[in-house]
mmCIF file of C-alpha atoms and ligand atoms in Angstrom:
data_model
loop_
_atom_site.group_PDB
_atom_site.id
_atom_site.type_symbol
_atom_site.label_atom_id
_atom_site.label_comp_id
_atom_site.label_asym_id
_atom_site.label_seq_id
_atom_site.Cartn_x
_atom_site.Cartn_y
_atom_site.Cartn_z
ATOM 1 C CA MET O 192 -0.050 -0.079 -0.076
ATOM 2 C CA VAL O 193 1.061 3.460 -0.839
ATOM 3 C CA LYS O 194 2.710 5.383 2.144
ATOM 4 C CA TYR O 195 3.478 9.108 2.601
ATOM 5 C CA GLU O 196 5.658 10.726 4.978
ATOM 6 C CA GLY O 197 6.045 14.173 6.379
ATOM 7 C CA SER O 198 7.071 16.512 9.102
ATOM 8 C CA CYS O 199 7.204 19.781 10.607
ATOM 9 C CA GLY O 200 9.550 22.585 9.829
ATOM 10 C CA CYS O 201 12.198 21.587 12.355
ATOM 11 C CA GLY O 202 11.990 17.612 12.003
ATOM 12 C CA ASP O 203 11.079 17.183 15.670
ATOM 13 C CA ILE O 204 7.801 16.051 14.496
ATOM 14 C CA LYS O 205 7.283 13.272 11.733
ATOM 15 C CA TYR O 206 4.199 11.202 10.653
ATOM 16 C CA ALA O 207 3.169 8.876 8.153
ATOM 17 C CA PHE O 208 -0.070 7.661 6.672
ATOM 18 C CA GLU O 209 -1.091 4.829 4.353
ATOM 19 C CA GLY O 210 -3.460 4.728 1.264
ATOM 20 C CA GLU O 211 -4.848 7.781 -0.529
ATOM 21 C CA PRO O 212 -6.676 10.343 1.153
ATOM 22 C CA ILE O 213 -10.622 10.473 1.007
ATOM 23 C CA ASN O 214 -10.352 14.012 -0.068
ATOM 24 C CA SER O 215 -8.187 16.799 -0.924
ATOM 25 C CA ALA O 216 -9.457 20.262 -0.335
ATOM 26 C CA PHE O 217 -8.234 23.826 -0.031
ATOM 27 C CA CYS O 218 -9.922 25.229 2.995
ATOM 28 C CA TYR O 219 -10.193 28.983 3.314
ATOM 29 C CA CYS O 220 -12.245 29.305 6.438
ATOM 30 C CA LYS O 221 -10.813 31.661 9.032
ATOM 31 C CA SER O 222 -9.243 29.256 11.369
ATOM 32 C CA CYS O 223 -6.939 28.006 8.287
ATOM 33 C CA GLN O 224 -6.151 31.315 7.549
ATOM 34 C CA LYS O 225 -5.058 31.927 10.834
ATOM 35 C CA HIS O 226 -3.037 29.119 11.299
ATOM 36 C CA THR O 227 -1.226 28.942 8.049
ATOM 37 C CA GLY O 228 -0.854 32.569 7.805
ATOM 38 C CA SER O 229 -2.268 32.203 4.024
ATOM 39 C CA ASP O 230 -5.403 32.313 2.482
ATOM 40 C CA LYS O 231 -5.997 28.725 2.677
ATOM 41 C CA TRP O 232 -5.000 25.449 4.066
ATOM 42 C CA PHE O 233 -4.475 22.387 1.625
ATOM 43 C CA GLY O 234 -5.747 19.369 3.540
ATOM 44 C CA LEU O 235 -5.651 15.756 2.522
ATOM 45 C CA TRP O 236 -8.112 13.956 4.647
ATOM 46 C CA VAL O 237 -6.977 10.827 5.954
ATOM 47 C CA PRO O 238 -8.929 8.390 8.218
ATOM 48 C CA LYS O 239 -7.659 8.367 11.634
ATOM 49 C CA ASP O 240 -6.439 5.133 12.134
ATOM 50 C CA LYS O 241 -4.153 5.537 9.060
ATOM 51 C CA LEU O 242 -2.097 8.058 10.308
ATOM 52 C CA THR O 243 0.604 7.611 12.910
ATOM 53 C CA PHE O 244 3.390 9.988 14.362
ATOM 54 C CA THR O 245 6.604 8.167 13.636
ATOM 55 C CA LYS O 246 8.869 10.891 15.767
ATOM 56 C CA GLY O 247 8.098 13.339 18.446
ATOM 57 C CA LYS O 248 4.865 14.289 20.160
ATOM 58 C CA PRO O 249 2.963 16.798 18.761
ATOM 59 C CA ALA O 250 1.510 19.564 21.035
ATOM 60 C CA THR O 251 -2.408 20.131 20.611
ATOM 61 C CA TYR O 252 -4.701 22.981 20.446
ATOM 62 C CA THR O 253 -8.293 22.454 20.547
ATOM 63 C CA ARG O 254 -11.104 24.386 19.138
ATOM 64 C CA LYS O 255 -14.582 24.046 18.182
ATOM 65 C CA GLY O 256 -15.478 23.560 14.825
ATOM 66 C CA ASP O 257 -19.050 24.581 12.770
ATOM 67 C CA SER O 258 -20.344 21.333 14.088
ATOM 68 C CA SER O 259 -19.543 22.655 17.730
ATOM 69 C CA LYS O 260 -17.303 19.190 17.888
ATOM 70 C CA ASP O 261 -13.614 19.501 18.725
ATOM 71 C CA MET O 262 -10.837 20.081 16.164
ATOM 72 C CA HIS O 263 -7.529 19.209 17.532
ATOM 73 C CA HIS O 264 -4.813 20.934 15.911
ATOM 74 C CA ARG O 265 -1.316 19.037 16.091
ATOM 75 C CA PHE O 266 1.637 21.299 15.852
ATOM 76 C CA CYS O 267 5.285 21.343 16.726
ATOM 77 C CA GLY O 268 5.974 22.808 20.055
ATOM 78 C CA LYS O 269 9.344 23.607 18.836
ATOM 79 C CA CYS O 270 8.604 25.227 15.381
ATOM 80 C CA GLY O 271 5.081 25.827 15.396
ATOM 81 C CA ALA O 272 4.196 24.108 12.255
ATOM 82 C CA THR O 273 0.683 22.524 12.094
ATOM 83 C CA VAL O 274 0.980 19.171 10.496
ATOM 84 C CA CYS O 275 -2.540 18.149 10.709
ATOM 85 C CA VAL O 276 -5.854 18.987 12.377
ATOM 86 C CA GLU O 277 -8.214 16.073 13.744
ATOM 87 C CA VAL O 278 -11.774 16.667 12.966
ATOM 88 C CA THR O 279 -13.461 14.546 15.559
ATOM 89 C CA VAL O 280 -17.069 14.911 14.120
ATOM 90 C CA ALA O 281 -15.833 12.698 10.873
ATOM 91 C CA GLY O 282 -12.993 11.008 12.293
ATOM 92 C CA PHE O 283 -10.303 12.013 10.207
ATOM 93 C CA TYR O 284 -7.213 14.100 10.009
ATOM 94 C CA SER O 285 -7.104 16.990 7.752
ATOM 95 C CA VAL O 286 -3.241 16.707 6.927
ATOM 96 C CA SER O 287 -1.165 19.796 5.661
ATOM 97 C CA ALA O 288 -0.227 18.915 2.179
ATOM 98 C CA SER O 289 2.541 21.513 2.768
ATOM 99 C CA THR O 290 4.204 19.156 5.377
ATOM 100 C CA LEU O 291 4.392 16.160 3.287
ATOM 101 C CA ASP O 292 8.053 15.140 2.200
ATOM 102 C CA ASP O 293 6.597 14.805 -1.224
ATOM 103 C CA SER O 294 2.993 16.080 -2.246
ATOM 104 C CA SER O 295 3.653 16.405 -5.861
ATOM 105 C CA SER O 296 0.919 13.579 -6.620
ATOM 106 C CA PHE O 297 -1.606 15.672 -5.095
ATOM 107 C CA SER O 298 -4.092 18.374 -6.167
ATOM 108 C CA PRO O 299 -7.066 20.132 -4.742
ATOM 109 C CA LYS O 300 -10.419 18.444 -5.665
ATOM 110 C CA MET O 301 -12.328 21.163 -4.308
ATOM 111 C CA ALA O 302 -12.366 24.732 -2.473
ATOM 112 C CA ILE O 303 -14.347 24.808 0.717
ATOM 113 C CA TYR O 304 -15.363 27.680 3.189
ATOM 114 C CA THR O 305 -14.906 30.257 -0.078
ATOM 115 C CA ALA O 306 -17.374 32.584 1.402
ATOM 116 C CA SER O 307 -14.801 33.280 4.258
ATOM 117 C CA ALA O 308 -11.791 33.979 2.100
ATOM 118 C CA PRO O 309 -9.997 37.219 2.082
ATOM 119 C CA GLN O 310 -10.556 39.565 -0.928
ATOM 120 C CA TRP O 311 -7.118 38.842 -1.970
ATOM 121 C CA ALA O 312 -7.459 34.966 -1.877
ATOM 122 C CA VAL O 313 -6.303 32.877 -4.916
ATOM 123 C CA PHE O 314 -8.695 30.170 -5.963
ATOM 124 C CA PRO O 315 -7.451 27.197 -8.199
ATOM 125 C CA GLU O 316 -8.735 26.939 -11.790
ATOM 126 C CA GLY O 317 -11.170 24.394 -12.722
ATOM 127 C CA VAL O 318 -12.115 23.392 -9.080
ATOM 128 C CA PRO O 319 -15.242 23.482 -7.740
ATOM 129 C CA LYS O 320 -15.776 25.968 -5.082
ATOM 130 C CA PHE O 321 -18.348 25.802 -2.204
ATOM 131 C CA ASP O 322 -19.522 28.620 0.314
ATOM 132 C CA ILE O 323 -18.910 25.981 3.128
ATOM 133 C CA LEU O 324 -18.990 22.428 2.344
ATOM 134 C CA PRO O 325 -20.318 20.323 -0.415
ATOM 135 C CA PRO O 326 -23.632 18.656 0.250
ATOM 136 C CA GLU O 327 -22.350 15.449 0.766
ATOM 137 C CA PHE O 328 -20.309 16.452 3.577
ATOM 138 C CA SER O 329 -22.758 18.952 5.228
ATOM 139 C CA GLY O 330 -24.500 17.780 8.308
HETATM 140 ZN ZN1 LIG Z 456 9.122 21.446 14.586
HETATM 141 ZN ZN1 LIG Z 457 -10.656 25.492 7.093
#
């Protein structure tokens, strides 16, 4: 089975996941803007049981998502890079494609929370945009 590996900026935290993500999305929500310092987060949605931390122990910041269920941000306590966010309402990690050792095989399938995007956001061409989530992922 295909395996992907990634790390934070300083290398203290490493992770790996097996198999293809169930979705890959640019998220423009305000939280993603804050924790990336950018207009979006490129998240690869990986079922929780497919991902393991192979080095170090990430720090956790927990906030409530739109569903009012917990979102656990896993980040490096040393360099501060967020490697993934555990979306507890759906049982998956949204893994930061930017932290993969090699993310060249991935491209976004959708752009979500575009209603929250900053006015200077850049959207990918030919990719469906959703104000919040596509109907199949909305509660
Ligand atoms: Zn680090
Ligand atoms: Zn987001």
